[in-house]
Each structure stands twice: as C-alpha cells, then as structure tokens.
mmCIF file with all atom_site columns, C-alpha atoms in Angstrom:
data_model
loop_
_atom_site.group_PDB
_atom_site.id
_atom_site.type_symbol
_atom_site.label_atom_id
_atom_site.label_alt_id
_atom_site.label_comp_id
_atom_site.label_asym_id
_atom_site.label_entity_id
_atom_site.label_seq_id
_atom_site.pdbx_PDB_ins_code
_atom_site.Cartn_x
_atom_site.Cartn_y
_atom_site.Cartn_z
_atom_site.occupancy
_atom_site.B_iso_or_equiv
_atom_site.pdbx_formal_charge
_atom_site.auth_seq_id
_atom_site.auth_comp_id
_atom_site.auth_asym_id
_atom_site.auth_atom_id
_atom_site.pdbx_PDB_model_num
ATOM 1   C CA . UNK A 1 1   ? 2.367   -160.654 -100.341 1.00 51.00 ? 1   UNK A CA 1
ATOM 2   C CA . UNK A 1 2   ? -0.146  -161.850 -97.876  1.00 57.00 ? 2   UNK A CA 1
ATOM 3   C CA . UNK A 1 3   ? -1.961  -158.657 -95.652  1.00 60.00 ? 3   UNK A CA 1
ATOM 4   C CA . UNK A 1 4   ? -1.356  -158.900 -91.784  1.00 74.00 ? 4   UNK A CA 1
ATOM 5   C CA . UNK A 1 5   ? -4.502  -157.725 -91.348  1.00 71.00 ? 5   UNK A CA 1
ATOM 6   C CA . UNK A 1 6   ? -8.307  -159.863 -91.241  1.00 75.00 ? 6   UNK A CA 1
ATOM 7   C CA . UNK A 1 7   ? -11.786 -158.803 -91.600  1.00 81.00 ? 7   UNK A CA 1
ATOM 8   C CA . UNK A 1 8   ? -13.712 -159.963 -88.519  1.00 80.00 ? 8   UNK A CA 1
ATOM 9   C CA . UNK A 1 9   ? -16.616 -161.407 -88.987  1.00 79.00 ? 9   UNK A CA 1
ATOM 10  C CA . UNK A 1 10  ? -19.954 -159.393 -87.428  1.00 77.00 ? 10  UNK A CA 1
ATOM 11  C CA . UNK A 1 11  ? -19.676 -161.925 -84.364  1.00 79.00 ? 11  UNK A CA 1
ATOM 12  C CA . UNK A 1 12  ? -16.173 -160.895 -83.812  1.00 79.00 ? 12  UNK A CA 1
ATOM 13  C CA . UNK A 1 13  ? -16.934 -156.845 -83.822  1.00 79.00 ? 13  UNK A CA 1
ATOM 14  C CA . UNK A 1 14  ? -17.544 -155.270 -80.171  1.00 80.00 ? 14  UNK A CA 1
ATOM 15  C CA . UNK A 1 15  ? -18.046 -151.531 -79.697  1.00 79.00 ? 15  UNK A CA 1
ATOM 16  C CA . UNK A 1 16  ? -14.593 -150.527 -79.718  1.00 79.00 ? 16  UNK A CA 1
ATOM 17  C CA . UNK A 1 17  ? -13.922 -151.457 -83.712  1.00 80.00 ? 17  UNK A CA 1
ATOM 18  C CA . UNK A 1 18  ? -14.548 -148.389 -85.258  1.00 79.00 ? 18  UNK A CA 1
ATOM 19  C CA . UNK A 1 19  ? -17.326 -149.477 -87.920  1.00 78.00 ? 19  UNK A CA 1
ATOM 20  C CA . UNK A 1 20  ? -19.361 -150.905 -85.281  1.00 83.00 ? 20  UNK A CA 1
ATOM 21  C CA . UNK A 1 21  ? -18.810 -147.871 -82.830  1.00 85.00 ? 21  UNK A CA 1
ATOM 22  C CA . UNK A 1 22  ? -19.970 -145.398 -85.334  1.00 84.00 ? 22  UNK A CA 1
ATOM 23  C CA . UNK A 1 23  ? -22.751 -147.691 -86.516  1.00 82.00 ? 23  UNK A CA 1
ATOM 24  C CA . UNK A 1 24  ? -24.145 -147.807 -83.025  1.00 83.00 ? 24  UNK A CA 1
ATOM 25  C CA . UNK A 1 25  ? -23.386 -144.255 -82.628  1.00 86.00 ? 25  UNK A CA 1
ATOM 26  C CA . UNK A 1 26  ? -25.663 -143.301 -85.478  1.00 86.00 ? 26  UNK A CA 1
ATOM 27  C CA . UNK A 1 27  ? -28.420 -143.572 -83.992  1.00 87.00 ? 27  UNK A CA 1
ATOM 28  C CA . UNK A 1 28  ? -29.305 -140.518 -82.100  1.00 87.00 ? 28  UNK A CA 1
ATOM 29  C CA . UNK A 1 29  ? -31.749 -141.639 -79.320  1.00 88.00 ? 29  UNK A CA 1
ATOM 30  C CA . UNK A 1 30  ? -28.743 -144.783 -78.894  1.00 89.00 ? 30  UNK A CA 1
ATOM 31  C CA . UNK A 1 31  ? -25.891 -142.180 -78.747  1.00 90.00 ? 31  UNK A CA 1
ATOM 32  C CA . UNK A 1 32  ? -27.827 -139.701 -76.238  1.00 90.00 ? 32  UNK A CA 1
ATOM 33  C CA . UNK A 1 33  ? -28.565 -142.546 -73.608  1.00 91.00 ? 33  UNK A CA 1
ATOM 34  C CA . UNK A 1 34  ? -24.794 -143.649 -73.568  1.00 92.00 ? 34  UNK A CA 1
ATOM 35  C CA . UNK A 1 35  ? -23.140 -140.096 -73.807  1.00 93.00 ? 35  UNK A CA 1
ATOM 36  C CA . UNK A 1 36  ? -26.342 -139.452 -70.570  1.00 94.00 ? 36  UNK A CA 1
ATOM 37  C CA . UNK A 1 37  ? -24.761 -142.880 -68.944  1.00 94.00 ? 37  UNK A CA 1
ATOM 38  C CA . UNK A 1 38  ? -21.103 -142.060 -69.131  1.00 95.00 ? 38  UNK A CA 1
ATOM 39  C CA . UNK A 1 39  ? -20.861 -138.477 -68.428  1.00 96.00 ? 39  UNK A CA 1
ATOM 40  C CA . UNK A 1 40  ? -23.639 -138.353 -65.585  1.00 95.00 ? 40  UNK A CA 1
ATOM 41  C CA . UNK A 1 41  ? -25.441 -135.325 -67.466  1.00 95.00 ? 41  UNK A CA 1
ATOM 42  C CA . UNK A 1 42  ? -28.928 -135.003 -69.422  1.00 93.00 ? 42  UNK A CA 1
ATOM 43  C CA . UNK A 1 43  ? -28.563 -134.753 -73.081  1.00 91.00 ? 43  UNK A CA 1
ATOM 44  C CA . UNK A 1 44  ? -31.497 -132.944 -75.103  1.00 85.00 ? 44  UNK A CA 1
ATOM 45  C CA . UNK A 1 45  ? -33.104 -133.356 -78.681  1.00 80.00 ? 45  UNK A CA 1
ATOM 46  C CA . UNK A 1 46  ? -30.098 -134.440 -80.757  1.00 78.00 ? 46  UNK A CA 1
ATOM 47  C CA . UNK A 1 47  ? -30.504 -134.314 -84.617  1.00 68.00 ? 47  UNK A CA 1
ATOM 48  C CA . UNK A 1 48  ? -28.228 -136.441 -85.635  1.00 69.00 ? 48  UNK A CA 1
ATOM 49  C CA . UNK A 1 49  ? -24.557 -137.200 -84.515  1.00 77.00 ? 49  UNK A CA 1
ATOM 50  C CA . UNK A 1 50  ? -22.198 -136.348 -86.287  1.00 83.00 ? 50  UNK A CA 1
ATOM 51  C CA . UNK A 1 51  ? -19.574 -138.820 -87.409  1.00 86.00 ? 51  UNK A CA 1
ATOM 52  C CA . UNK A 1 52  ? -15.787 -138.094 -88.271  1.00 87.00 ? 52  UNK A CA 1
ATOM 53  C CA . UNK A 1 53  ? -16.453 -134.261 -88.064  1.00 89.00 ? 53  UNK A CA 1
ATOM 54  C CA . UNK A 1 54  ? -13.466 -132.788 -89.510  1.00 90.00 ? 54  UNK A CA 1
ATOM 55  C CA . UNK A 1 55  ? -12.036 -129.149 -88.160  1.00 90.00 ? 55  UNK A CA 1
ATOM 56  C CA . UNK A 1 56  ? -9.464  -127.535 -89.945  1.00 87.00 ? 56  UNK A CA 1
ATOM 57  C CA . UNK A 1 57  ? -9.378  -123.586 -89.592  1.00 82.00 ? 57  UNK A CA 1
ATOM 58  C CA . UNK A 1 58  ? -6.663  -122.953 -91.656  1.00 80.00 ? 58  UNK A CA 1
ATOM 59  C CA . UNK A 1 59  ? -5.056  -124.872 -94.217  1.00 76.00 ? 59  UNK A CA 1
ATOM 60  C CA . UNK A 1 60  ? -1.753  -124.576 -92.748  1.00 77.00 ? 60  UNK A CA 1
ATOM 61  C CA . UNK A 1 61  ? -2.698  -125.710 -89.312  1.00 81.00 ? 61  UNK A CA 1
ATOM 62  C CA . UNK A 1 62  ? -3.514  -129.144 -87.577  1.00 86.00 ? 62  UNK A CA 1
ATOM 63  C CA . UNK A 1 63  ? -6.909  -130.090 -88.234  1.00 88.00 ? 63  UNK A CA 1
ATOM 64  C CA . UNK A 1 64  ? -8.848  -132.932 -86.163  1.00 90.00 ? 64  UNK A CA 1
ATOM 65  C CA . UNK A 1 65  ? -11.259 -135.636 -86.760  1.00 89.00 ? 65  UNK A CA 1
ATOM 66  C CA . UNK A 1 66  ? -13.886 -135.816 -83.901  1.00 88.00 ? 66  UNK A CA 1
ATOM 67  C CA . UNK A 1 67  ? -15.545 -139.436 -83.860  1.00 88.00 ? 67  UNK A CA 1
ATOM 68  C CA . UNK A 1 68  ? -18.587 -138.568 -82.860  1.00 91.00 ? 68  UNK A CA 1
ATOM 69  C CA . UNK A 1 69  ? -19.455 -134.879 -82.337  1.00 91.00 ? 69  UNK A CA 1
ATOM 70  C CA . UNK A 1 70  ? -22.944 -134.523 -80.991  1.00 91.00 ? 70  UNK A CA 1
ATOM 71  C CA . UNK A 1 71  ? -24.831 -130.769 -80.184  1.00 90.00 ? 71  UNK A CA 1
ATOM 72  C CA . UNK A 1 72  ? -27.911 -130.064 -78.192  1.00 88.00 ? 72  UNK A CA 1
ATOM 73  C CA . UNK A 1 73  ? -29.604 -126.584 -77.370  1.00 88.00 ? 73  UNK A CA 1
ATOM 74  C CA . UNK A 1 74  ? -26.402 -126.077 -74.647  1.00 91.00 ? 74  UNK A CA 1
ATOM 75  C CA . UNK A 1 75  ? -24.033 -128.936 -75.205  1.00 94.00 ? 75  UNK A CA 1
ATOM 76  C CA . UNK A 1 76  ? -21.046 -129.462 -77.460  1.00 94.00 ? 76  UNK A CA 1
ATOM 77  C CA . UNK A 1 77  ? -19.873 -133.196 -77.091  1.00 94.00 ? 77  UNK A CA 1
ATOM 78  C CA . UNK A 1 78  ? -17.203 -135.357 -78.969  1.00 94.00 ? 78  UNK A CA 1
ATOM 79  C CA . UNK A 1 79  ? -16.748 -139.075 -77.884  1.00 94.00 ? 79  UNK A CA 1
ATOM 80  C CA . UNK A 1 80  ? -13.776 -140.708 -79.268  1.00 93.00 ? 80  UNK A CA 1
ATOM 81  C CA . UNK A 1 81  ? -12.963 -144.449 -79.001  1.00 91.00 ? 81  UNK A CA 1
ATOM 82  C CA . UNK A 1 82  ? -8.878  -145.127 -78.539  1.00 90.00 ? 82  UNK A CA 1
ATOM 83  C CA . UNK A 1 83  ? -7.423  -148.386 -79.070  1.00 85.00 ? 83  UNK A CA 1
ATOM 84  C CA . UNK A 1 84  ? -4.086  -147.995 -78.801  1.00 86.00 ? 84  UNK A CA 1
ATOM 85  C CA . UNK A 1 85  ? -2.087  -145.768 -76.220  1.00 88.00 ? 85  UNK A CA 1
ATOM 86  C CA . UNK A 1 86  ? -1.175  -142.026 -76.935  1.00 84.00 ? 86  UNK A CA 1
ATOM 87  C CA . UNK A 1 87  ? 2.013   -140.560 -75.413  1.00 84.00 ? 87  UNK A CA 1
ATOM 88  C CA . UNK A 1 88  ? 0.591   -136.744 -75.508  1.00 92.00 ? 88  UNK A CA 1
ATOM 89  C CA . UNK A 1 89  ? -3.347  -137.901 -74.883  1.00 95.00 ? 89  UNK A CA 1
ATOM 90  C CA . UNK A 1 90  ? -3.774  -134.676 -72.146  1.00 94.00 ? 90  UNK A CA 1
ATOM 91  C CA . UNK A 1 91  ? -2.209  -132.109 -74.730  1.00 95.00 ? 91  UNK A CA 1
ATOM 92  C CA . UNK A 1 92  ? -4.935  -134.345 -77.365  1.00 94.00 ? 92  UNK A CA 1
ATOM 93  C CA . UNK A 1 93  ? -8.323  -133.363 -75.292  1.00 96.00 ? 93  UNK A CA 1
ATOM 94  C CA . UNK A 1 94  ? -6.682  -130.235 -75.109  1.00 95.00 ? 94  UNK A CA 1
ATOM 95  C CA . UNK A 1 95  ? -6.291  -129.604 -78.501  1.00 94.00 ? 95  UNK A CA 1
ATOM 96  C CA . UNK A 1 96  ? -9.826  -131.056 -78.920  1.00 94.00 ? 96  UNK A CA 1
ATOM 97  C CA . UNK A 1 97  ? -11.438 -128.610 -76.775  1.00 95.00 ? 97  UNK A CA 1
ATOM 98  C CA . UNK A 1 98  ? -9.502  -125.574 -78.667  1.00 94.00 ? 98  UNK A CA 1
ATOM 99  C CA . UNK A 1 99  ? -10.964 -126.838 -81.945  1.00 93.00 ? 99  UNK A CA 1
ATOM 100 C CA . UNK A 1 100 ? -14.376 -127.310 -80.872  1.00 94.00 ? 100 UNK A CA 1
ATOM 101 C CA . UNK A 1 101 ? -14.217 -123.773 -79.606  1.00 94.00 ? 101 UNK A CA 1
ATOM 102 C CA . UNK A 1 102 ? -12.719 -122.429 -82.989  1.00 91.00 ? 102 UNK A CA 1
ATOM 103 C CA . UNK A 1 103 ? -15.646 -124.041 -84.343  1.00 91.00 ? 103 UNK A CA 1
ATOM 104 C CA . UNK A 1 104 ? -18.368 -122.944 -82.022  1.00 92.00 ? 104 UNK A CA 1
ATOM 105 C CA . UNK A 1 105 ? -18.264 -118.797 -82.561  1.00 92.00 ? 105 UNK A CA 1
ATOM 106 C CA . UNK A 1 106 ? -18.313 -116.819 -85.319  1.00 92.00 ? 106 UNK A CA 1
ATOM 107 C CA . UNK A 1 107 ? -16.497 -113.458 -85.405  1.00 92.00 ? 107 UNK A CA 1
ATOM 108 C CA . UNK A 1 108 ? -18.117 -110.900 -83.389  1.00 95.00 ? 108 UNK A CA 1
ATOM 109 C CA . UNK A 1 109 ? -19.689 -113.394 -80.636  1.00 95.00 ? 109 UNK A CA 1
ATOM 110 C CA . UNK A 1 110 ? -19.644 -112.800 -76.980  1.00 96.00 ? 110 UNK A CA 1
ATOM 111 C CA . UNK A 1 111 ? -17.721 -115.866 -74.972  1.00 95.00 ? 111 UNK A CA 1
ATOM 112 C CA . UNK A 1 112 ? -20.860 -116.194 -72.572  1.00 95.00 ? 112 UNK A CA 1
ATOM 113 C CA . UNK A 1 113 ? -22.070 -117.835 -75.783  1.00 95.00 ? 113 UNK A CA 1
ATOM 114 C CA . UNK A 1 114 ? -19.684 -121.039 -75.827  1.00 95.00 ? 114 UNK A CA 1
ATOM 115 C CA . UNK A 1 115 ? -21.592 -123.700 -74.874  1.00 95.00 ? 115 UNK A CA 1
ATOM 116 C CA . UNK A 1 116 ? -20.848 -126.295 -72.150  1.00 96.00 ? 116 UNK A CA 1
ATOM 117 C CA . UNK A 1 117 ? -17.866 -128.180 -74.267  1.00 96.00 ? 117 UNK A CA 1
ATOM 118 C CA . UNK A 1 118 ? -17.037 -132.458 -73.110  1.00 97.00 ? 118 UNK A CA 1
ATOM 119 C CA . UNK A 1 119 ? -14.540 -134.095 -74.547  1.00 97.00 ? 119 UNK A CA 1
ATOM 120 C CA . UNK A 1 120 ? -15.030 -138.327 -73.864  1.00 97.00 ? 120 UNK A CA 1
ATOM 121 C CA . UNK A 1 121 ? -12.654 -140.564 -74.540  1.00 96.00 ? 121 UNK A CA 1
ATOM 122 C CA . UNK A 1 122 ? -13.265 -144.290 -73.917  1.00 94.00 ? 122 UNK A CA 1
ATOM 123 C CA . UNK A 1 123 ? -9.930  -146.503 -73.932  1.00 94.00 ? 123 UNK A CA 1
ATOM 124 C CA . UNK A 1 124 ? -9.388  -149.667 -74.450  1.00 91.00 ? 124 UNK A CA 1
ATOM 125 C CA . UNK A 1 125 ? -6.375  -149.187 -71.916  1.00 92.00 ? 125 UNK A CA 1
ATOM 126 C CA . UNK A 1 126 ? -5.512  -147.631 -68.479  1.00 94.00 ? 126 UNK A CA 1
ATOM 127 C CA . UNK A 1 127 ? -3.738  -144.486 -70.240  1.00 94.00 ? 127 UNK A CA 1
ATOM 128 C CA . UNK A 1 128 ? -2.448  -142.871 -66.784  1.00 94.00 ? 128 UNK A CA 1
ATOM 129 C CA . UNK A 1 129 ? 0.776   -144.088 -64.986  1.00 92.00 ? 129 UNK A CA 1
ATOM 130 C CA . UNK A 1 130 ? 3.024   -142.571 -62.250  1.00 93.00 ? 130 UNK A CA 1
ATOM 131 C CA . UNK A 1 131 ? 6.263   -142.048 -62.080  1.00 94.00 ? 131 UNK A CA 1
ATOM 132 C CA . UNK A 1 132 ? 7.237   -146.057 -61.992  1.00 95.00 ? 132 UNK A CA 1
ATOM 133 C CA . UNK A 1 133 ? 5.369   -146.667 -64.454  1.00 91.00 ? 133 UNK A CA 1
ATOM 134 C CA . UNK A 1 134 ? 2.266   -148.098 -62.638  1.00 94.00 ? 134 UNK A CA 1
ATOM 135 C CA . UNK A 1 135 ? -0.729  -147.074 -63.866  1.00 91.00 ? 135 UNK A CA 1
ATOM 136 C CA . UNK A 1 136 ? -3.521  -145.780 -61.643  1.00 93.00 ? 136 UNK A CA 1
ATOM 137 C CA . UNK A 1 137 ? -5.811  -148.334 -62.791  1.00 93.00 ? 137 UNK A CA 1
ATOM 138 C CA . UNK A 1 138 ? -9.144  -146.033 -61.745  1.00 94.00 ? 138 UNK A CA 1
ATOM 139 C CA . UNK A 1 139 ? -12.150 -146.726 -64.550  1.00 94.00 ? 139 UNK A CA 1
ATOM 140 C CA . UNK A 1 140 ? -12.952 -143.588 -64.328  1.00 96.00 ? 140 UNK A CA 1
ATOM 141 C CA . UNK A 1 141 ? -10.773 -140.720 -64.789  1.00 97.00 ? 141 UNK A CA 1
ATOM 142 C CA . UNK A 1 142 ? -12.669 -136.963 -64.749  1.00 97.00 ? 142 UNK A CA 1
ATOM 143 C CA . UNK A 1 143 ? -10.901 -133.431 -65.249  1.00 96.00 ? 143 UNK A CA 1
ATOM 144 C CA . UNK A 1 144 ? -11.996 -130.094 -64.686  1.00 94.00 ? 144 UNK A CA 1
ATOM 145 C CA . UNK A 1 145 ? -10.283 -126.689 -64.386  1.00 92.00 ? 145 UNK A CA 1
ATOM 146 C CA . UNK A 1 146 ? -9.937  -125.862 -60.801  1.00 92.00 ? 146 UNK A CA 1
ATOM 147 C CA . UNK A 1 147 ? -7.595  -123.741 -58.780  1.00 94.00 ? 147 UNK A CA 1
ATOM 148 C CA . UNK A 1 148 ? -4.284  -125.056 -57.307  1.00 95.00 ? 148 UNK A CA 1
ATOM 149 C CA . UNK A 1 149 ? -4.398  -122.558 -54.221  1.00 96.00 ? 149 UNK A CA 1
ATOM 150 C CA . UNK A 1 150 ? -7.685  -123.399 -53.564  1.00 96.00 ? 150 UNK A CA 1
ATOM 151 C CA . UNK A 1 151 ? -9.517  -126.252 -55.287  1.00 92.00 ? 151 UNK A CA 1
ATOM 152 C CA . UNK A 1 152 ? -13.122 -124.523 -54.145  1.00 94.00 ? 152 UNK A CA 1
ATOM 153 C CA . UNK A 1 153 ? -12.573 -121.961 -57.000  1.00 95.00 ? 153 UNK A CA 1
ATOM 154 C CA . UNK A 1 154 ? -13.820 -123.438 -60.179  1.00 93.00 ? 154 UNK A CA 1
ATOM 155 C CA . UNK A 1 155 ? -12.688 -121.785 -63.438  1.00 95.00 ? 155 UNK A CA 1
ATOM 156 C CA . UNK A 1 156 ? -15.902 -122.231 -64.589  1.00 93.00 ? 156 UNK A CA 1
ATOM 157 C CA . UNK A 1 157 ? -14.930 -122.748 -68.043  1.00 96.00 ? 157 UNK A CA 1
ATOM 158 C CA . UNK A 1 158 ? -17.741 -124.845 -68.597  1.00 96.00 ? 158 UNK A CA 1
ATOM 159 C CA . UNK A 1 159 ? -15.731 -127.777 -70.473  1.00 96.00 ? 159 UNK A CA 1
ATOM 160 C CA . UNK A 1 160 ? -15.100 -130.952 -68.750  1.00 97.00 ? 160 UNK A CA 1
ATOM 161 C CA . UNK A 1 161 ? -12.848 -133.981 -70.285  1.00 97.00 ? 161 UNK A CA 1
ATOM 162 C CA . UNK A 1 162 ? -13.894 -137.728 -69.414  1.00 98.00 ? 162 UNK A CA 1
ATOM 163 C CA . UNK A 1 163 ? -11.809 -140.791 -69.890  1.00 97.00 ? 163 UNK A CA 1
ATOM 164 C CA . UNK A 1 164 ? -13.095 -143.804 -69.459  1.00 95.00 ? 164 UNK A CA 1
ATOM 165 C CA . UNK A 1 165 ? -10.635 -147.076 -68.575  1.00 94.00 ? 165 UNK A CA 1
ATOM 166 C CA . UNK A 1 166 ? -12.175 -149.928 -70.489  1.00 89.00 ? 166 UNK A CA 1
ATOM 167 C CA . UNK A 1 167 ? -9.021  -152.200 -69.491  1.00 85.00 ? 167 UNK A CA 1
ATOM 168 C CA . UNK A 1 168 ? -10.445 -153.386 -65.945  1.00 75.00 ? 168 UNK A CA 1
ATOM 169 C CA . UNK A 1 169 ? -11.505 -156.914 -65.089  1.00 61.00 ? 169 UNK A CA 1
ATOM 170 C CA . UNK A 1 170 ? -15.251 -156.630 -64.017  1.00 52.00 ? 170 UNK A CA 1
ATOM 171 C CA . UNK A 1 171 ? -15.738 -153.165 -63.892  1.00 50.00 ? 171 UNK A CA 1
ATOM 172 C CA . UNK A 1 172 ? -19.065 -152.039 -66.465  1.00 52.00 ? 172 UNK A CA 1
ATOM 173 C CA . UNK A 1 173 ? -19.778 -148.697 -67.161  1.00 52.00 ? 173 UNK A CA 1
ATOM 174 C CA . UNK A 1 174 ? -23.326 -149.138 -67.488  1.00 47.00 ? 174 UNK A CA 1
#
C-alpha cells in the first residue's frame, strides 16, 4: 500500500511546515525578533522557547499542546502555526489563554500576578467569514476585551489574541 504522503525535500520546506517552524523557532534571539515584529511589543531576555509545551491539569480534562510557548520577566506568549481551518478557532485561543493561566499561578497567588498573556496564531488561511460566507480577508486580525456599551472601557485583562492571515497575495508581515 503506497503512503499518500511525501517527505519534502529542505528546498521544498517554508516556515509554515512544522519541523522547519520549530527549528527556526529554537532559536531564542530568532523567535524574540519575530514574536517583537508580529505583535508590535518588546520582548525581553528569553531563555529558551519552549517547543510543544504540553498542559494538562488534570488527567481527566483537555490538555493542550502550545507550539511555541515563550516567557520573559512580564510576558507569557504561545505562537501557533495553523494549516488547515478550525471550525471553533475563537473558543481555541480561548481555551489557550485559560490553560496558560492554569499554568501561570500556584495556589495561594494574588491575580495582579498573571502576567501579560498573547496568544498568536499565524494561518495559512483567512479563518474569518460573515454571514455569506465571505471572508473578511484583513491580514491582520487583533482582539482584546473591551466593553460593548462603551468600547473606551478596557477590561484590562492584560491578554491579547493575534491572528495573522498568511493567505493574501502581496501582503508581508515583516
């Protein structure tokens, strides 16, 4: 039975395969300078990123498996690379960001500890339509918590989610 599915070749690879994104991503001072580029915010000292972090609070509970989950002295970041559409991807960076903050106090912690959370996804598709089924086609999409009555209250949460539309003749994020 022949496989349906071929190595590429190193020429063939771009960012978005998953052994060369995390191979690029490995490097710290690489990973800070793109995370810096595509979220519009100054990254500090980075260790080293973490790749595939795995969450899982409970054994009986939905665990996740952040691509690349980066911390600095105030930061908590996770870039994710997505190929293929998601149906539920809004209730996914939600679910992200619930994780990460599982992970980011222990018991007896004050919430004014949390650090600043982002959750970046980059797509390799426009993952937003409207009603028609026409999607927005922006490069950019950005969401924050703000207040439906009056959208100059801010939560202030301090978590912002970033999806980036890779599926846009001419358009480079750098």
């Amino acid at each position: 039975m022949d496989s349906i599915y071929r190595t590429k070749t190193v020429d063939e690879l771009t960012f978005t395969d998953n052994g060369m994104f995390q191979e690029v991503l490995r490097d710290p001072e690489i990973c800070a300078e793109l995370v810096e580029r595509l979220l519009h915010i100054r990254v500090g000292h980075i260790e080293y990123p973490e790749l595939e972090k795995t969450i899982a609070p409970y054994y009986t509970t939905k665990g996740v498996r952040l691509d690349v989950y980066l911390k600095d002295e105030d930061k908590i970041i996770d870039v994710e690379i997505q190929s293929y559409p998601q149906e539920a991807l809004g209730k996914r960076t939600r679910y992200y960001q619930s994780m990460i903050d599982i992970d980011a106090l222990m018991k007896g912690q004050d919430y004014s500890e949390l650090k600043d959370s982002y959750i970046l996804f980059i797509c390799k598709y426009d993952p937003f339509k409207d009603e028609n089924g026409k999607h927005f086609s922006l490069p950019c999409y950005t969401f924050s918590n703000i207040c439906h009555e009056n959208p100059h209250v801010n939560l202030n949460d301090k978590s912002l989610k970033v999806i980036y539309n890779t599926n846009l003749k001419y358009y480079c994020i750098f």
